[in-house]
Short mmCIF file of C-alpha atoms and ligand atoms in Angstrom, two decimals:
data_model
loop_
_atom_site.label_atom_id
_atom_site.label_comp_id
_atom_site.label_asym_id
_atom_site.label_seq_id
_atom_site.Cartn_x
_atom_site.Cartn_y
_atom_site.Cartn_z
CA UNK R 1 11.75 41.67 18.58
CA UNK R 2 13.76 44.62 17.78
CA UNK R 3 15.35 46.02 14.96
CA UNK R 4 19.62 46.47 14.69
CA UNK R 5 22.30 47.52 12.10
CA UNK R 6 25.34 45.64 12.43
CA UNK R 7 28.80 46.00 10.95
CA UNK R 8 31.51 42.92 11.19
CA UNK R 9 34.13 42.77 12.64
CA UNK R 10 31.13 41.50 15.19
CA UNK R 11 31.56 41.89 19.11
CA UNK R 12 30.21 39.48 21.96
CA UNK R 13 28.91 42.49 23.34
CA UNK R 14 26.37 42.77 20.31
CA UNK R 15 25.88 39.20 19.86
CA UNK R 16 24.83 38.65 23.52
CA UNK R 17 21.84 41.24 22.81
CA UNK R 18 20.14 39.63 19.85
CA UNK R 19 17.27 37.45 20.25
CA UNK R 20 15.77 34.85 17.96
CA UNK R 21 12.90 36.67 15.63
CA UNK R 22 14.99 40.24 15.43
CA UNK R 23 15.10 42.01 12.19
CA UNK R 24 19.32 43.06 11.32
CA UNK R 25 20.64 44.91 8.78
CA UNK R 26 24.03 44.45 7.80
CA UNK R 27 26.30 46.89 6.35
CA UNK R 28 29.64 46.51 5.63
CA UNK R 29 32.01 43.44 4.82
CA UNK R 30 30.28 40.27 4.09
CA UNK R 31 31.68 36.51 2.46
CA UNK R 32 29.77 34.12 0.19
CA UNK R 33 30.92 30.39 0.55
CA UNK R 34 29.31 26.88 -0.32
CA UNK R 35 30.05 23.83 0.36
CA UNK R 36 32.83 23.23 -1.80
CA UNK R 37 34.51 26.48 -0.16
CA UNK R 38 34.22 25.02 3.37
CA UNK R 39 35.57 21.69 2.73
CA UNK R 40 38.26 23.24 1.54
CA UNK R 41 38.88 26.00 4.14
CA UNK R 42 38.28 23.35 6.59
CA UNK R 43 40.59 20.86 5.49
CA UNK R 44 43.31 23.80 5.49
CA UNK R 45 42.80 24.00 9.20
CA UNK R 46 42.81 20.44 10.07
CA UNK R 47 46.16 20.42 8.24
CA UNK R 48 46.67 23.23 11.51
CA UNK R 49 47.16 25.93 8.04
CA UNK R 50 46.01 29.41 8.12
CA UNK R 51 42.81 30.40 6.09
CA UNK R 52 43.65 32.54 3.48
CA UNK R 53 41.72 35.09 4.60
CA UNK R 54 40.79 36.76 7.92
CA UNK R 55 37.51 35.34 9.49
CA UNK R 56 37.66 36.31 12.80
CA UNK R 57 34.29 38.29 13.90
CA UNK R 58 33.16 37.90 10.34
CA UNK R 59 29.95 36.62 8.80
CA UNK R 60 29.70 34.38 5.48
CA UNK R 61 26.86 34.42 3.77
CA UNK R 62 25.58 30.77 2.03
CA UNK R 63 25.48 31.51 -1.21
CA UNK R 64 26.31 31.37 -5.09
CA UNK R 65 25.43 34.10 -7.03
CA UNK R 66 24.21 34.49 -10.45
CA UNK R 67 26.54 36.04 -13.15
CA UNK R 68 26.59 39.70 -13.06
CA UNK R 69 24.91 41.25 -15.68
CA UNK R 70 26.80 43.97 -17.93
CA UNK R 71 27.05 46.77 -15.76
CA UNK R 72 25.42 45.48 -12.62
CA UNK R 73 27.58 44.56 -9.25
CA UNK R 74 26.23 41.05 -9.14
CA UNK R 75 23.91 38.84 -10.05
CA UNK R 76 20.65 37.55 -8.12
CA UNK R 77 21.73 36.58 -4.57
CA UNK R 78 19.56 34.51 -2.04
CA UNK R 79 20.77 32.09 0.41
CA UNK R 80 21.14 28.69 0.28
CA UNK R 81 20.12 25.37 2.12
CA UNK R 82 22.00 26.03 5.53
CA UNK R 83 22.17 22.63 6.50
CA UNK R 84 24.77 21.94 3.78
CA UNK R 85 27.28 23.00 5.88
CA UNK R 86 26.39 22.05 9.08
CA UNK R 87 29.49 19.93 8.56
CA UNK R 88 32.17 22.43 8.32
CA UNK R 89 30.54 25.12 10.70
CA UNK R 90 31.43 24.66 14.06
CA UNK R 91 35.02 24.33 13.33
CA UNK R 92 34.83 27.66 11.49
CA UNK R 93 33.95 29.08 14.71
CA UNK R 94 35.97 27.03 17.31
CA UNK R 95 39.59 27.70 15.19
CA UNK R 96 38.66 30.59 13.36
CA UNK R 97 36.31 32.93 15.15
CA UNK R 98 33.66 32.64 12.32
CA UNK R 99 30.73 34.86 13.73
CA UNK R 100 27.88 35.17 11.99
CA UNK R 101 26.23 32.58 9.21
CA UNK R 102 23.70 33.96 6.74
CA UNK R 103 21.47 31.22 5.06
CA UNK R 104 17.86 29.54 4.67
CA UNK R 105 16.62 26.33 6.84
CA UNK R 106 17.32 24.69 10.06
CA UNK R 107 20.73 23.80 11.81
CA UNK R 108 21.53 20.84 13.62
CA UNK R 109 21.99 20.61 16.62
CA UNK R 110 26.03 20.59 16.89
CA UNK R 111 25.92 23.90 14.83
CA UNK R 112 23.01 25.34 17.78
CA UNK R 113 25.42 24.43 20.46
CA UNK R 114 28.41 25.76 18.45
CA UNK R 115 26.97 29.27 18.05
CA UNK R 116 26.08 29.56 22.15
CA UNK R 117 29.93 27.99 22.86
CA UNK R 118 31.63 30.71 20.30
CA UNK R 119 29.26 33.48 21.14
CA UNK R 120 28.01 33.54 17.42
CA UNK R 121 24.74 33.89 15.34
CA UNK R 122 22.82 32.52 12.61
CA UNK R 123 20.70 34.39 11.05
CA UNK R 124 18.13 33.49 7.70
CA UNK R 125 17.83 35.60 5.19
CA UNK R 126 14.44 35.26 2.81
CA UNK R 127 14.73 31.99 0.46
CA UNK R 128 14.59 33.13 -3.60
CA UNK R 129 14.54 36.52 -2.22
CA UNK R 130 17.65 36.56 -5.02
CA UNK R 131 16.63 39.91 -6.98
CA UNK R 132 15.69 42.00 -4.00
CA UNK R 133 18.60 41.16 -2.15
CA UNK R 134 21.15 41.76 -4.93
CA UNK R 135 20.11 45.30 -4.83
CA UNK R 136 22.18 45.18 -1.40
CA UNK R 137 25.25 44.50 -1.98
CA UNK R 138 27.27 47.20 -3.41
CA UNK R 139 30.14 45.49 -4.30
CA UNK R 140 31.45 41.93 -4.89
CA UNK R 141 34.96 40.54 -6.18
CA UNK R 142 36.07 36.97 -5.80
CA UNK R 143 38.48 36.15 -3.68
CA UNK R 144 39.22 33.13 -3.41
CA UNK R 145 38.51 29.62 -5.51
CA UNK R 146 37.86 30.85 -9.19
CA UNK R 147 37.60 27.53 -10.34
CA UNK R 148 34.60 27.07 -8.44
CA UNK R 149 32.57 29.19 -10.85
CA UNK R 150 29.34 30.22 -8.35
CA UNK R 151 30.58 28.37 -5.30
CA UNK R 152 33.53 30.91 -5.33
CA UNK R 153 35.12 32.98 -2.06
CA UNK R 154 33.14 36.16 -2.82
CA UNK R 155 33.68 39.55 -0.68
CA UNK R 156 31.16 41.76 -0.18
CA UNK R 157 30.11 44.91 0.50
CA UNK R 158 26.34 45.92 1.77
CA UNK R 159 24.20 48.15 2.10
CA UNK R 160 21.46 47.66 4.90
CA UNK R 161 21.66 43.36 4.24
CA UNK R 162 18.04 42.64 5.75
CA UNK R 163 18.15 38.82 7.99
CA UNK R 164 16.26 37.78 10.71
CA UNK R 165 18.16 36.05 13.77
CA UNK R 166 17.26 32.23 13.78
CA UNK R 167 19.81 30.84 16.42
CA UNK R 168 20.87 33.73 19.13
CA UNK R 169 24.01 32.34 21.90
CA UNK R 170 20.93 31.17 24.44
CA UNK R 171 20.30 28.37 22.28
CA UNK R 172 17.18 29.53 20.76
CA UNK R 173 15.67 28.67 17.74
CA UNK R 174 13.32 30.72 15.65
CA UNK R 175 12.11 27.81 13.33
CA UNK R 176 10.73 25.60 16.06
CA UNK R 177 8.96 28.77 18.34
CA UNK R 178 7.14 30.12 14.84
CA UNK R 179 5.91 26.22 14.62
CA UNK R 180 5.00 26.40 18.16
CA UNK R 181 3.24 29.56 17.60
CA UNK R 182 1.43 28.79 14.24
CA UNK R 183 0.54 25.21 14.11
CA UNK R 184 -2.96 24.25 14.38
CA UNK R 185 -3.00 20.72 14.91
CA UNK N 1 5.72 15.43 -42.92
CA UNK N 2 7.26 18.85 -41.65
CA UNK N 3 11.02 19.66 -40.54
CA UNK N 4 12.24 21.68 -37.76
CA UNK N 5 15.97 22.72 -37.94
CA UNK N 6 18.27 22.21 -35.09
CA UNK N 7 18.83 25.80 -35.04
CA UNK N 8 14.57 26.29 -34.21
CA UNK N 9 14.83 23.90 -31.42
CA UNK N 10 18.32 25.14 -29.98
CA UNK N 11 16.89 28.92 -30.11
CA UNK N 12 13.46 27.99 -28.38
CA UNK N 13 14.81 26.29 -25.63
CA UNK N 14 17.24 28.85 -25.10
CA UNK N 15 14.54 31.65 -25.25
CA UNK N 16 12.28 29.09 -22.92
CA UNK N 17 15.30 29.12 -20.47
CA UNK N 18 15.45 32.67 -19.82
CA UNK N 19 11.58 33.35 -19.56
CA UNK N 20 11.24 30.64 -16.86
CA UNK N 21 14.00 31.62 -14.74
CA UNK N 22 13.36 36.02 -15.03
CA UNK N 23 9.63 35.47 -15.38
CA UNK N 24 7.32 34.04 -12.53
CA UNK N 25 3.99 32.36 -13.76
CA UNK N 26 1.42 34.54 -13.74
CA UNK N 27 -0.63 31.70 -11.72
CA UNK N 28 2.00 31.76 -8.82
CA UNK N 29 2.55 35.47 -8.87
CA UNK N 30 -1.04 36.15 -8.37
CA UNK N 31 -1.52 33.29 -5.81
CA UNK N 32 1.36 34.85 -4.02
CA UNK N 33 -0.35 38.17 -3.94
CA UNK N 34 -3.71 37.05 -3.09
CA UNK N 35 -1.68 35.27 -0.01
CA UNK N 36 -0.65 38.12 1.52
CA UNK N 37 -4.70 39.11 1.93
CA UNK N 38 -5.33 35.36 4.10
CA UNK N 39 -2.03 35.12 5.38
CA UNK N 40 -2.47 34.73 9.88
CA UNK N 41 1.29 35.95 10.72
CA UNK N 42 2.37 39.66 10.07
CA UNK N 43 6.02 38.38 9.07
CA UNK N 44 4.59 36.08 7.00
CA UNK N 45 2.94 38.63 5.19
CA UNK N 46 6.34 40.60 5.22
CA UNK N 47 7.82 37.75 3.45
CA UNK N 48 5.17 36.95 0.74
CA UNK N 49 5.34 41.13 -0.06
CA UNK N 50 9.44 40.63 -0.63
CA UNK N 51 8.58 37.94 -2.72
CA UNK N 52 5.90 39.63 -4.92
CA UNK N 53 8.41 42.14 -4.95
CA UNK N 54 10.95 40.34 -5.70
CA UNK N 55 9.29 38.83 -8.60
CA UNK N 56 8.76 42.49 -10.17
CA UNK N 57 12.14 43.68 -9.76
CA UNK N 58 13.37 40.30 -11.50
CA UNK N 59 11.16 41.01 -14.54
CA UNK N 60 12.20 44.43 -14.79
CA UNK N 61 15.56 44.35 -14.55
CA UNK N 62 15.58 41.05 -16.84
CA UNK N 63 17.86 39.13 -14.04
CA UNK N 64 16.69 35.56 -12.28
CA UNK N 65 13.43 35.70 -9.93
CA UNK N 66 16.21 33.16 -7.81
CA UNK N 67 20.20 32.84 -7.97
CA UNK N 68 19.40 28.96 -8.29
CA UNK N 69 18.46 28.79 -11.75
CA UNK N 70 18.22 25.05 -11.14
CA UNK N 71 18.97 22.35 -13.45
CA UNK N 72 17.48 22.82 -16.72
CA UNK N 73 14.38 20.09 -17.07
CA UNK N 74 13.18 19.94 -20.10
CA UNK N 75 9.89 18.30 -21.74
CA UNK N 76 9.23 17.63 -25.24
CA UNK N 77 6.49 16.49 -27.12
CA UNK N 78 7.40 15.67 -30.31
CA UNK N 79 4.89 15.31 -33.50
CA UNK N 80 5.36 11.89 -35.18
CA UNK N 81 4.97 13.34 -38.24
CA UNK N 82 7.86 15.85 -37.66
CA UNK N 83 11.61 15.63 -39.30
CA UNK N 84 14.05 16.74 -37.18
CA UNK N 85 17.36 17.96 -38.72
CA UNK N 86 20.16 17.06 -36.73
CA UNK N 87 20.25 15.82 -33.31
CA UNK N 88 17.52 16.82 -31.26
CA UNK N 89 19.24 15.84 -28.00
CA UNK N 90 22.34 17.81 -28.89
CA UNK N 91 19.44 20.75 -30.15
CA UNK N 92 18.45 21.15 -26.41
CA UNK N 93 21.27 20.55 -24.93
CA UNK N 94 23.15 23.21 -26.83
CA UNK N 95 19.92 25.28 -26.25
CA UNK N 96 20.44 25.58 -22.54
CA UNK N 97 23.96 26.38 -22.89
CA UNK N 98 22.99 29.19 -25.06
CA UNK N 99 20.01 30.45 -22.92
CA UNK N 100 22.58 30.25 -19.38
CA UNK N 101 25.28 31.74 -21.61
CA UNK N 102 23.01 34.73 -23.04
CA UNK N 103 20.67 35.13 -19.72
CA UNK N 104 23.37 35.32 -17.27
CA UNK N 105 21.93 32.23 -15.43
CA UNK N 106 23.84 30.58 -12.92
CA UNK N 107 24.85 27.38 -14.18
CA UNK N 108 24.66 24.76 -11.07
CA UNK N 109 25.39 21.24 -13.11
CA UNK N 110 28.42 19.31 -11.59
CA UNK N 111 29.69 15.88 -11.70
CA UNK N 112 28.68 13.84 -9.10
CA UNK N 113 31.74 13.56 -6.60
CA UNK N 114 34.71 15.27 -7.83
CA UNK N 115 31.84 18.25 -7.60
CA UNK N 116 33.38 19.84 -10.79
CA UNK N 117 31.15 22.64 -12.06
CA UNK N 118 30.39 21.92 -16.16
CA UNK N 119 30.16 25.73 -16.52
CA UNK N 120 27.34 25.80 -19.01
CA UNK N 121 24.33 23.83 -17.25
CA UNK N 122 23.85 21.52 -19.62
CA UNK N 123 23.28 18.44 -19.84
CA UNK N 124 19.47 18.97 -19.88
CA UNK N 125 17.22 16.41 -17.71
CA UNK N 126 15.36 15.44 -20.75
CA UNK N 127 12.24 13.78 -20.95
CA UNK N 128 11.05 13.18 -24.28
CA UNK N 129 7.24 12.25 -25.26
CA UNK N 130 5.92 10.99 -28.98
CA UNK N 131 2.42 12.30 -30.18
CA UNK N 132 0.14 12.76 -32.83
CA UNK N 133 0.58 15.61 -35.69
CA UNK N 134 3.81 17.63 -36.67
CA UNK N 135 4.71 20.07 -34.01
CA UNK N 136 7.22 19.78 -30.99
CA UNK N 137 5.62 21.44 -27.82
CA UNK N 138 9.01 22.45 -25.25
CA UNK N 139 8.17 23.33 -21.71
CA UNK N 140 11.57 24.00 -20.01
CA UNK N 141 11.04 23.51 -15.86
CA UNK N 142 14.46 24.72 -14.10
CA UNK N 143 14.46 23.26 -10.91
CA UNK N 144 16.72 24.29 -8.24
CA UNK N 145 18.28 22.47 -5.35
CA UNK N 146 16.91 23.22 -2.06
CA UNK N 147 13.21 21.95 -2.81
CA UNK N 148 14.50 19.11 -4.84
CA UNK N 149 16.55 17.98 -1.94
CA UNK N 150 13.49 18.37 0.18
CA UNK N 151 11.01 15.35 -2.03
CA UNK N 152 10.52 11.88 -1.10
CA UNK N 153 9.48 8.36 -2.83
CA UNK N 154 7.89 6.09 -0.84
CA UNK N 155 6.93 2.71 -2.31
CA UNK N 156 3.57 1.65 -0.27
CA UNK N 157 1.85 -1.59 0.00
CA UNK N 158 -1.58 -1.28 -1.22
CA UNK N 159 -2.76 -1.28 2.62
CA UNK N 160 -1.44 2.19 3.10
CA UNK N 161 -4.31 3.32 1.02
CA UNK N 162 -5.69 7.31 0.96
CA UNK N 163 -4.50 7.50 4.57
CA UNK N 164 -1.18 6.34 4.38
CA UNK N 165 -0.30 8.61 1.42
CA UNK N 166 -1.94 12.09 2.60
CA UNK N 167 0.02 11.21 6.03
CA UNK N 168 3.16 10.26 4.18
CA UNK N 169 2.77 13.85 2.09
CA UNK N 170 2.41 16.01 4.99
CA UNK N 171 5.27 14.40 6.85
CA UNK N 172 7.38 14.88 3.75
CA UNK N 173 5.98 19.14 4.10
CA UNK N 174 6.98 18.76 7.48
CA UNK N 175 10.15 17.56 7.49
CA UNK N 176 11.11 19.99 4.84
CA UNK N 177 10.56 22.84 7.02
CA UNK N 178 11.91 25.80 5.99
CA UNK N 179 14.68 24.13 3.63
CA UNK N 180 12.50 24.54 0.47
CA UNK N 181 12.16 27.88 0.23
CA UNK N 182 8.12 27.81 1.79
CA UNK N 183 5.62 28.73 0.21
CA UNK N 184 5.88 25.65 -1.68
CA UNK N 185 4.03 23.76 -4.50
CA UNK N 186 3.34 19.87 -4.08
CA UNK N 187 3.48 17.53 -7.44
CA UNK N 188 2.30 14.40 -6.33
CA UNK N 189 2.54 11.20 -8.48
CA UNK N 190 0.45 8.34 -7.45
CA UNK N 191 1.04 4.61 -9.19
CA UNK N 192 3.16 3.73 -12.00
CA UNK N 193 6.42 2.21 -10.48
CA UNK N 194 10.23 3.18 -9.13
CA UNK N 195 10.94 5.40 -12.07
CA UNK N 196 7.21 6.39 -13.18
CA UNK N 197 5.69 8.14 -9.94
CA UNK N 198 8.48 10.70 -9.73
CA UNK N 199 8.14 11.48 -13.47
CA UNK N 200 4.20 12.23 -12.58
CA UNK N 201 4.85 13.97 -9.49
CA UNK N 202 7.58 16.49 -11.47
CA UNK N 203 4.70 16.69 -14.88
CA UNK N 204 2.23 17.44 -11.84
CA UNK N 205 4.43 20.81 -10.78
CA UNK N 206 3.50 22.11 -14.39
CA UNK N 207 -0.17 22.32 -14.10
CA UNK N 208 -1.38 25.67 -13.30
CA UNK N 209 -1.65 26.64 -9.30
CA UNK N 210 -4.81 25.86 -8.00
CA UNK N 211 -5.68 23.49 -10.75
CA UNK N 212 -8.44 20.75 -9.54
CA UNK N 213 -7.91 17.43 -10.55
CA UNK N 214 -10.52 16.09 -12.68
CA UNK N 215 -11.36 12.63 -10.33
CA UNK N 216 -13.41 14.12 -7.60
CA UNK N 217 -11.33 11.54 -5.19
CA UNK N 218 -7.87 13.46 -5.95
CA UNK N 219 -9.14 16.20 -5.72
CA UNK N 220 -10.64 15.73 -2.51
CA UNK N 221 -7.08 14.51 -1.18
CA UNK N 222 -5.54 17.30 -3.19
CA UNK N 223 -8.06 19.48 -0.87
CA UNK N 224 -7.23 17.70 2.34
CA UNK N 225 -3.81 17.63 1.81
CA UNK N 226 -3.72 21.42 1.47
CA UNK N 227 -5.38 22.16 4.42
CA UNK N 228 -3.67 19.89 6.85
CA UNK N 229 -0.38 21.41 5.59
CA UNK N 230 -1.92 25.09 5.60
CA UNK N 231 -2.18 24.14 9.68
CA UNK N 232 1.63 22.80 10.20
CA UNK N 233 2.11 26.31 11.20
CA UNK N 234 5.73 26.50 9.01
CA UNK N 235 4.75 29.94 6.97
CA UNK N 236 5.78 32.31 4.53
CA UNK N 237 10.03 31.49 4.75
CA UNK N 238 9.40 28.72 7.74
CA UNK N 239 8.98 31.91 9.91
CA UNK N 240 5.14 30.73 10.65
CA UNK N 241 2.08 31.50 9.61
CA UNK N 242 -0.59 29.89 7.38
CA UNK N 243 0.49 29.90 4.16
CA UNK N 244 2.96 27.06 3.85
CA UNK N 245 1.75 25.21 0.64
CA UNK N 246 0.18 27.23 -2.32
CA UNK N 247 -1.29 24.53 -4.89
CA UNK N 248 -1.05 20.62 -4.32
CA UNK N 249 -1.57 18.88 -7.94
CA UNK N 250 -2.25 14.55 -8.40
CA UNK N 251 -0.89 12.97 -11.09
CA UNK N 252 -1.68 9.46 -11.07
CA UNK N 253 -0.93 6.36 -13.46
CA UNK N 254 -1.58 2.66 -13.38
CA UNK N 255 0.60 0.38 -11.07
CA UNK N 256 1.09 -3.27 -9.94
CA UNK N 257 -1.07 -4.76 -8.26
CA UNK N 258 1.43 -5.73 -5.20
CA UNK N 259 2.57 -1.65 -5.05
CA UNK N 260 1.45 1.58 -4.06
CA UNK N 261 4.36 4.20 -5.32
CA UNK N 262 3.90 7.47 -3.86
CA UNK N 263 6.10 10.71 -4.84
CA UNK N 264 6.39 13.85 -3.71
CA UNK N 265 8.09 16.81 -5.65
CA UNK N 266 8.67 19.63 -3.86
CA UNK N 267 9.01 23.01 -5.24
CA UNK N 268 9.73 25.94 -3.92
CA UNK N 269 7.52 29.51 -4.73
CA UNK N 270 10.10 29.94 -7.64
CA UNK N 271 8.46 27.53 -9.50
CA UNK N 272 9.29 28.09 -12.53
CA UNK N 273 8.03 26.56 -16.48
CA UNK N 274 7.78 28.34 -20.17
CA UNK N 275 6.20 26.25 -22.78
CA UNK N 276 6.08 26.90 -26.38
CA UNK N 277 5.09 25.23 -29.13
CA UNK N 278 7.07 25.50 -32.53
S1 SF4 B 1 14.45 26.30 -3.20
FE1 SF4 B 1 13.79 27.53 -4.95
S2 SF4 B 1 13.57 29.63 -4.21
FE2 SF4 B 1 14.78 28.46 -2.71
S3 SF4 B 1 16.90 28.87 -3.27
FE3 SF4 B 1 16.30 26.95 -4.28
S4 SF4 B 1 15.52 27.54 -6.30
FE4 SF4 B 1 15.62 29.37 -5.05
#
């Protein structure tokens, strides 16, 4: 387990040498987006569109912030419930060279094999975690889907990001090893 | 008889709102703490640390211990002997509108398909008791997604017995993983029927962490329970280690005799509950 700063645009070259368990900070350019974002950035590709926005080599980060507070960048940010979009991830990858996925909880098992196909990563971030991680991110302006109040396109910019890697490209899985390596029964 | 204006209930449950989702029990935050002493794995006790943490910063900076500030579940016991000017539902609703509004909450209600965000959290999930005397006690519970997503109802046949619910319970902990947001707090509701043992299970997330219950058999499965999910191995985050499950709390009620309803509300360390009584 080793510990890396990473800035997107991400390269193969970097993704090939994490391993499940490794501590990353990002810094630089990161994009929130729900459910409700995917579908729709998804369905713009099916329709063979272009995304509004560039996502190749880039990293979105699951989640809906709280309101910014008078003054402050943003509002508590933790990630949410990964599996959510398990849906709408690999083809974020396969037609537009999605990256890196920041969330909480397991993948399934399309997603795994998605991220060791596209040369990706998905890493966790700590669950309700939401005021210490807002202290990361520097800045934040919404990008895309107003309407959709917290489930909005956010861009952001942080400052040391700390995740841990959960799914590396050799198919591993941090979740099920830590079982493996805790359970008592 | 004794009246309470719309404006006292609207103002308390908008107050109540805030507190529960900037302000982490002092029960939880010290069982968090006192975690990181008996947690096994050294990430584990990394994450329970960024989680005390994280629990500090919130109250000092008056912003939400989570982004998730869940739906808004509210419980009132109202006095019989109390008049209530106005509507009282339309008192709480407009209540958490003001406390999401004023406390820079994130407001997470939608409608169910179109997925259309109401913008101002409300309608409350409102469950609404009548006792003796002339006061209304609020407890406001926000309650967000992920370890809500994560609970099960199981109706038994009487057969399944202590066994078949304490297995049922830990399969529920395990399946949840590291969705929930571990460490996690277990309301369980035992008996009743379709509709009752979830209402139990959710009443059983308000009791303070670590709180035995009083029938030496619950509390002996409360016990069991613990432990058996303590050794699932999921940790602090899902990231492994020992502490997986920080209180597990029995509510239980009368049911049929041809049933055996078993809930099981999950919630995640941001468990969250204000009650005052006006
Ligand atoms: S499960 Fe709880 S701590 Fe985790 S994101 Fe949801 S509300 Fe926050």
């Amino acid at each position: 387990m080793s510990e890396v700063i990473l800035t997107p645009p991400l390269k193969d070259a970097d993704l090939k040498k994490l391993r499940i368990g490794d501590t990353v900070y990002i810094t630089g350019t990161i994009y929130t987006a729900r459910d409700a974002a995917h579908k729709r950035l998804c369905d713009l590709l099916a329709e063979g569109g272009e995304l509004p926005f560039e996502l190749k080599g880039q990293i979105i980060y699951y989640a809906g912030p709280a309101p910014a507070k008078p003054g402050a960048v943003i509002g508590s940010i933790g990630p949410t419930s990964s599996y959510r979009m398990d849906a709408y991830a690999p083809m974020l990858m396969a037609k537009a060279g999605l990256k890196g996925m920041i969330g909480k909880g397991k993948r399934n098992e399309a997603v795994k094999a998605a991220i060791a196909k596209h040369c990706a990563v998905y890493f966790g971030a700590t669950g309700g975690a939401a005021a210490l991680l807002s202290k990361r991110v520097k800045q934040a302006e919404v990008i895309l889907y107003p309407e959709l109040g917290p489930e909005a396109v956010r861009r952001l910019q942080v400052e040391n990001f700390p995740v841990t890697v959960i799914n590396d490209v050799y198919g591993g899985d941090l979740y099920e090893e830590a079982l493996k390596a805790y359970q008592e029964i | 008889m004794r009246t309470i204006t719309y404006e006292e209930i609207k103002n308390t449950v908008a107050e109540l709102c805030i507190k529960s989702c900037n302000h982490l029990g002092e029960d939880v935050f010290q069982k968090l703490k006192s975690s990181v002493h008996t947690e096994k794995s050294p990430v584990g006790v990394d994450i329970l640390k960024q989680l005390v943490k994280n629990a500090l910063i919130a109250a000092a900076d008056e912003i939400p211990i989570c982004q998730d500030c869940g739906l808004a579940v509210v419980f009132a016991e109202v006095g019989q002997d109390v008049h209530i000017e106005g509507s009282f539902t339309d008192a709480v609703n407009d209540g958490v509108i003001q406390g999401y509004a004023d406390g820079y909450l994130r407001k997470s209600t939608c409608t169910v398909l179109a997925r259309e965000n109401y913008g101002n959290n409300a309608p409350a999930i409102l469950h609404t008791k009548l006792v003796p005397g002339e006061n209304i006690k609020l407890t406001v519970a926000p309650k967000g997604g992920g370890a809500e997503n994560m609970s099960a109802l199981k109706m038994f046949p009487p057969a399944a017995g202590r066994t078949g619910i304490i297995d049922f319970v830990v399969e529920t902990v395990c399946q949840a993983g590291p969705n929930p947001c571990p460490p996690i707090v277990l309301g369980i509701g035992l008996g009743g029927n379709f509709e009752m043992a979830p209402l139990l299970a959710k009443e059983a997330l308000l009791l303070e962490i670590g709180e035995k219950n009083d029938d030496p058999t619950f509390a002996a499965m409360e016990e069991e329970i613990l432990n058996r999910c303590n050794r699932l191995g999921i940790g602090p985050g899902g990231l492994g280690g020992s502490t997986t499950v920080l209180a597990v709390h029995i509510k239980d009620a009368p049911c049929h005799i041809a049933s055996l309803p078993c809930a099981v509300n999950i919630n995640c360390h941001a468990a969250r509950h204000r009650t005052k009584v006006i």
